[in-house]
Amino acid sequence: MSILVDKNTRVIVQGITGSEGRFHTEKMIEYGTKVVGGVTPGKGGQEIFGLPVFNTVDRAMAEVQPTASIIFVPPAMAADAIMEAAAGLKLVVCITEGIPVLEMARVWHYLRQRGVILIGPNCPGIITPGQTKLGIMPSPIHLAGSIGVVSRSGTLTYEVVSQLSEVGLGQSTCLGIGGDPVIGQSFVDILKHFQADDQTEAVVLVGEIGGRAEEDAAGYIRAEFSKPVFAFIAGRTAPPGRRMGHAGAIISGKSGKAADKIAALKGAGIHVIEDLGVLGETVKDVLG
């Protein structure tokens, strides 16, 4: 098993005719992702990589029956692209960075009303190694296995996955939930999927300063999650009030500090790894 995506997931690419969409569509096809078409308004009727391009998601739904969408459109149009996909699909992945917060607040409520799962925005996407990927992550570092990976940071996701694979620990599914203030899925949302997945035996959670997503995850893990969890919190040396990369990674007032997150995670029985360089070896040692 895996969570959310597998070899049967039928994918459309919104923004497939743009440079980013075209480039990553080719990489996804090379990995084995079942891409069935693309959507770019005004360019319906064209083909890319032998795939049909449609003017609307609704038309793609009628012609190629996708089950998920991945979005590579500019920030100004991305919110509308998410809502267009969500009108017919239950899984949407948005790679776009820089969508206005108020626009995402509108999207968030729209998705919740329809039970649609959004991965991102401002994320690397999701991959089930050996089966499919909807995203921009480097494929060769992944290895099929039983460790779930969920992260707020794209780059650190790659580092964690690389270390796990190097010590022989494959991954069930890996995904970045995004680093913006308003995102589709929380750590808790994803942990619930990993809890229900028989293939996933343990989870690595990569958090960062800002917000309280990690504290909420700690509370859920303490109460309901039965599998080993390992965590790393990025930004421990960041000064208060200064934004560190992600829009959501900022300490404001008395909340969002790394020390508070680490304390909450440790209090929930989670293995907190403070030296990222030994994460893979530590997970392997603990799991035996």
Coordinates of N, CA, C and O in Angstrom, one line a residue, residues 77-146:
M77 N -2.7 33.0 -11.1 CA -3.8 32.1 -11.6 C -4.0 30.8 -10.8 O -4.9 30.0 -11.0
A78 N -3.1 30.6 -9.8 CA -3.0 29.3 -9.2 C -4.2 29.0 -8.3 O -4.7 27.8 -8.3
A79 N -4.7 30.0 -7.6 CA -5.9 29.7 -6.8 C -7.1 29.3 -7.6 O -7.8 28.3 -7.2
D80 N -7.3 30.0 -8.7 CA -8.4 29.6 -9.5 C -8.2 28.2 -10.1 O -9.1 27.4 -10.3
A81 N -6.9 27.9 -10.5 CA -6.6 26.6 -11.0 C -6.9 25.5 -10.0 O -7.4 24.4 -10.3
I82 N -6.6 25.7 -8.7 CA -6.9 24.7 -7.7 C -8.4 24.5 -7.6 O -8.9 23.3 -7.5
M83 N -9.2 25.6 -7.6 CA -10.6 25.4 -7.4 C -11.2 24.8 -8.7 O -12.2 24.0 -8.5
E84 N -10.7 25.0 -9.8 CA -11.2 24.4 -11.0 C -11.0 22.9 -10.9 O -11.8 22.1 -11.2
A85 N -9.8 22.5 -10.5 CA -9.5 21.0 -10.3 C -10.4 20.4 -9.3 O -10.9 19.3 -9.4
A86 N -10.6 21.1 -8.2 CA -11.3 20.6 -7.0 C -12.8 20.4 -7.3 O -13.5 19.7 -6.6
A87 N -13.3 21.1 -8.4 CA -14.7 20.9 -8.8 C -15.0 19.5 -9.2 O -16.1 19.0 -9.2
G88 N -13.9 18.7 -9.7 CA -14.2 17.4 -10.2 C -13.3 16.3 -9.6 O -13.6 15.1 -9.7
L89 N -12.1 16.7 -9.0 CA -11.2 15.7 -8.5 C -11.1 15.8 -7.0 O -11.3 16.8 -6.4
K90 N -10.6 14.7 -6.4 CA -10.5 14.6 -4.9 C -9.0 14.8 -4.4 O -8.8 14.8 -3.2
L91 N -8.1 14.8 -5.4 CA -6.7 15.0 -5.0 C -6.0 16.0 -5.9 O -6.0 15.9 -7.2
V92 N -5.5 17.1 -5.4 CA -4.8 18.2 -6.1 C -3.5 18.5 -5.5 O -3.4 18.6 -4.3
V93 N -2.5 18.5 -6.3 CA -1.1 18.9 -5.9 C -0.7 20.2 -6.5 O -0.8 20.3 -7.7
C94 N -0.4 21.2 -5.7 CA 0.0 22.5 -6.2 C 1.4 22.8 -5.9 O 1.8 23.0 -4.7
I95 N 2.3 22.9 -6.9 CA 3.7 23.2 -6.7 C 3.9 24.8 -6.6 O 4.9 25.2 -6.0
T96 N 3.1 25.5 -7.1 CA 3.3 27.0 -7.2 C 3.6 27.7 -5.9 O 2.9 27.4 -4.9
E97 N 4.6 28.6 -5.9 CA 4.9 29.3 -4.7 C 4.5 30.8 -4.9 O 4.5 31.3 -6.0
G98 N 4.0 31.4 -3.8 CA 3.7 32.8 -3.9 C 2.2 33.1 -4.1 O 1.9 34.3 -4.5
I99 N 1.3 32.2 -3.9 CA -0.1 32.5 -4.0 C -0.5 33.4 -2.9 O -0.2 33.1 -1.7
P100 N -1.2 34.5 -3.2 CA -1.6 35.4 -2.1 C -2.4 34.7 -1.0 O -3.2 33.9 -1.2
V101 N -2.1 35.1 0.3 CA -2.7 34.4 1.4 C -4.2 34.5 1.4 O -4.9 33.5 1.7
L102 N -4.8 35.7 1.1 CA -6.2 35.8 1.1 C -6.9 34.9 0.0 O -8.0 34.4 0.2
E103 N -6.2 34.7 -1.1 CA -6.7 33.8 -2.1 C -6.7 32.4 -1.6 O -7.6 31.6 -1.8
M104 N -5.6 32.0 -0.9 CA -5.5 30.6 -0.4 C -6.6 30.4 0.7 O -7.1 29.3 0.9
A105 N -6.9 31.5 1.5 CA -7.9 31.3 2.5 C -9.3 31.0 1.9 O -10.0 30.1 2.3
R106 N -9.6 31.6 0.7 CA -10.8 31.3 0.0 C -10.7 29.9 -0.5 O -11.7 29.2 -0.5
V107 N -9.6 29.5 -1.1 CA -9.5 28.1 -1.6 C -9.6 27.1 -0.5 O -10.3 26.0 -0.7
W108 N -9.0 27.3 0.7 CA -9.1 26.4 1.8 C -10.5 26.0 2.2 O -10.9 24.9 2.3
H109 N -11.3 27.0 2.3 CA -12.7 26.8 2.6 C -13.5 26.0 1.5 O -14.3 25.1 1.8
Y110 N -13.2 26.4 0.3 CA -13.8 25.7 -0.8 C -13.5 24.2 -0.8 O -14.3 23.4 -1.0
L111 N -12.2 23.9 -0.6 CA -11.8 22.5 -0.6 C -12.4 21.7 0.6 O -12.8 20.6 0.4
R112 N -12.5 22.3 1.8 CA -13.0 21.7 2.9 C -14.5 21.3 2.8 O -15.0 20.3 3.2
Q113 N -15.2 22.2 2.1 CA -16.6 21.9 1.8 C -16.8 20.7 0.9 O -17.9 20.1 1.0
R114 N -15.8 20.4 0.1 CA -16.0 19.4 -0.9 C -15.2 18.1 -0.6 O -15.2 17.2 -1.3
G115 N -14.4 18.1 0.5 CA -13.7 17.0 0.9 C -12.5 16.7 0.0 O -12.1 15.5 -0.2
V116 N -11.9 17.7 -0.6 CA -10.8 17.6 -1.6 C -9.5 17.7 -0.8 O -9.3 18.6 0.1
I117 N -8.6 16.8 -1.1 CA -7.2 16.9 -0.5 C -6.3 17.7 -1.4 O -6.1 17.4 -2.6
L118 N -5.7 18.7 -0.8 CA -4.7 19.6 -1.5 C -3.4 19.4 -0.9 O -3.2 19.5 0.3
I119 N -2.4 19.0 -1.7 CA -1.0 18.9 -1.2 C -0.3 20.2 -1.7 O -0.3 20.5 -2.9
G120 N 0.2 21.0 -0.8 CA 0.8 22.3 -1.1 C -0.2 23.4 -0.8 O -1.1 23.2 0.0
P121 N 0.0 24.6 -1.3 CA 1.0 24.9 -2.4 C 2.4 25.2 -1.8 O 2.6 24.9 -0.6
N122 N 3.3 25.6 -2.7 CA 4.7 25.8 -2.4 C 5.3 24.6 -1.8 O 5.8 24.6 -0.6
C123 N 5.2 23.5 -2.5 CA 5.7 22.2 -2.0 C 6.4 21.4 -3.2 O 6.2 21.8 -4.3
P124 N 7.1 20.3 -2.8 CA 7.8 19.5 -3.9 C 6.8 18.5 -4.4 O 7.2 17.8 -5.4
G125 N 5.7 18.3 -3.8 CA 4.7 17.3 -4.3 C 4.7 16.0 -3.5 O 5.1 16.0 -2.3
I126 N 4.3 14.9 -4.1 CA 4.2 13.6 -3.4 C 4.7 12.5 -4.3 O 4.5 12.5 -5.5
I127 N 5.4 11.5 -3.7 CA 5.9 10.4 -4.4 C 5.7 9.1 -3.7 O 5.9 9.1 -2.4
T128 N 5.3 8.1 -4.3 CA 5.3 6.7 -3.8 C 6.4 6.0 -4.6 O 6.2 5.7 -5.8
P129 N 7.5 5.8 -4.0 CA 8.7 5.3 -4.7 C 8.4 4.0 -5.5 O 7.8 3.0 -4.9
G130 N 8.9 3.9 -6.7 CA 8.7 2.7 -7.5 C 7.3 2.7 -8.2 O 7.1 1.8 -9.0
Q131 N 6.4 3.6 -7.9 CA 5.1 3.6 -8.4 C 4.7 4.9 -9.2 O 4.4 4.8 -10.4
T132 N 4.8 6.0 -8.5 CA 4.4 7.2 -9.2 C 4.9 8.4 -8.4 O 5.2 8.3 -7.2
K133 N 5.0 9.5 -9.1 CA 5.3 10.8 -8.5 C 4.6 11.9 -9.1 O 4.4 12.0 -10.3
L134 N 4.0 12.8 -8.3 CA 3.4 14.0 -8.7 C 4.2 15.2 -8.1 O 3.9 15.6 -7.0
G135 N 5.2 15.6 -8.8 CA 6.0 16.6 -8.2 C 7.4 16.8 -8.9 O 7.6 16.4 -10.0
I136 N 8.2 17.5 -8.1 CA 9.5 18.0 -8.7 C 10.7 17.4 -8.0 O 11.8 17.8 -8.2
M137 N 10.5 16.4 -7.1 CA 11.6 15.8 -6.4 C 12.5 15.0 -7.3 O 12.1 14.4 -8.2
P138 N 13.8 14.9 -6.9 CA 14.7 14.1 -7.7 C 14.4 12.6 -7.5 O 14.5 12.1 -6.4
S139 N 14.1 11.9 -8.5 CA 13.6 10.6 -8.4 C 14.7 9.6 -7.9 O 14.3 8.7 -7.1
P140 N 15.9 9.7 -8.3 CA 16.9 8.6 -8.0 C 17.2 8.4 -6.5 O 17.6 7.4 -6.1
I141 N 16.9 9.4 -5.7 CA 17.2 9.3 -4.3 C 16.2 8.4 -3.5 O 16.5 8.0 -2.4
H142 N 15.1 8.1 -4.1 CA 14.0 7.4 -3.4 C 14.2 5.9 -3.6 O 14.7 5.4 -4.6
L143 N 13.7 5.2 -2.6 CA 13.8 3.8 -2.5 C 12.5 3.2 -1.9 O 12.0 3.7 -0.9
A144 N 11.9 2.3 -2.6 CA 10.6 1.8 -2.1 C 10.8 1.0 -0.7 O 11.8 0.3 -0.5
G145 N 9.9 1.3 0.2 CA 10.0 0.6 1.5 C 8.9 1.0 2.5 O 7.8 1.1 2.0
S146 N 9.2 1.1 3.8 CA 8.1 1.2 4.8 C 8.2 2.5 5.6 O 7.5 2.5 6.6

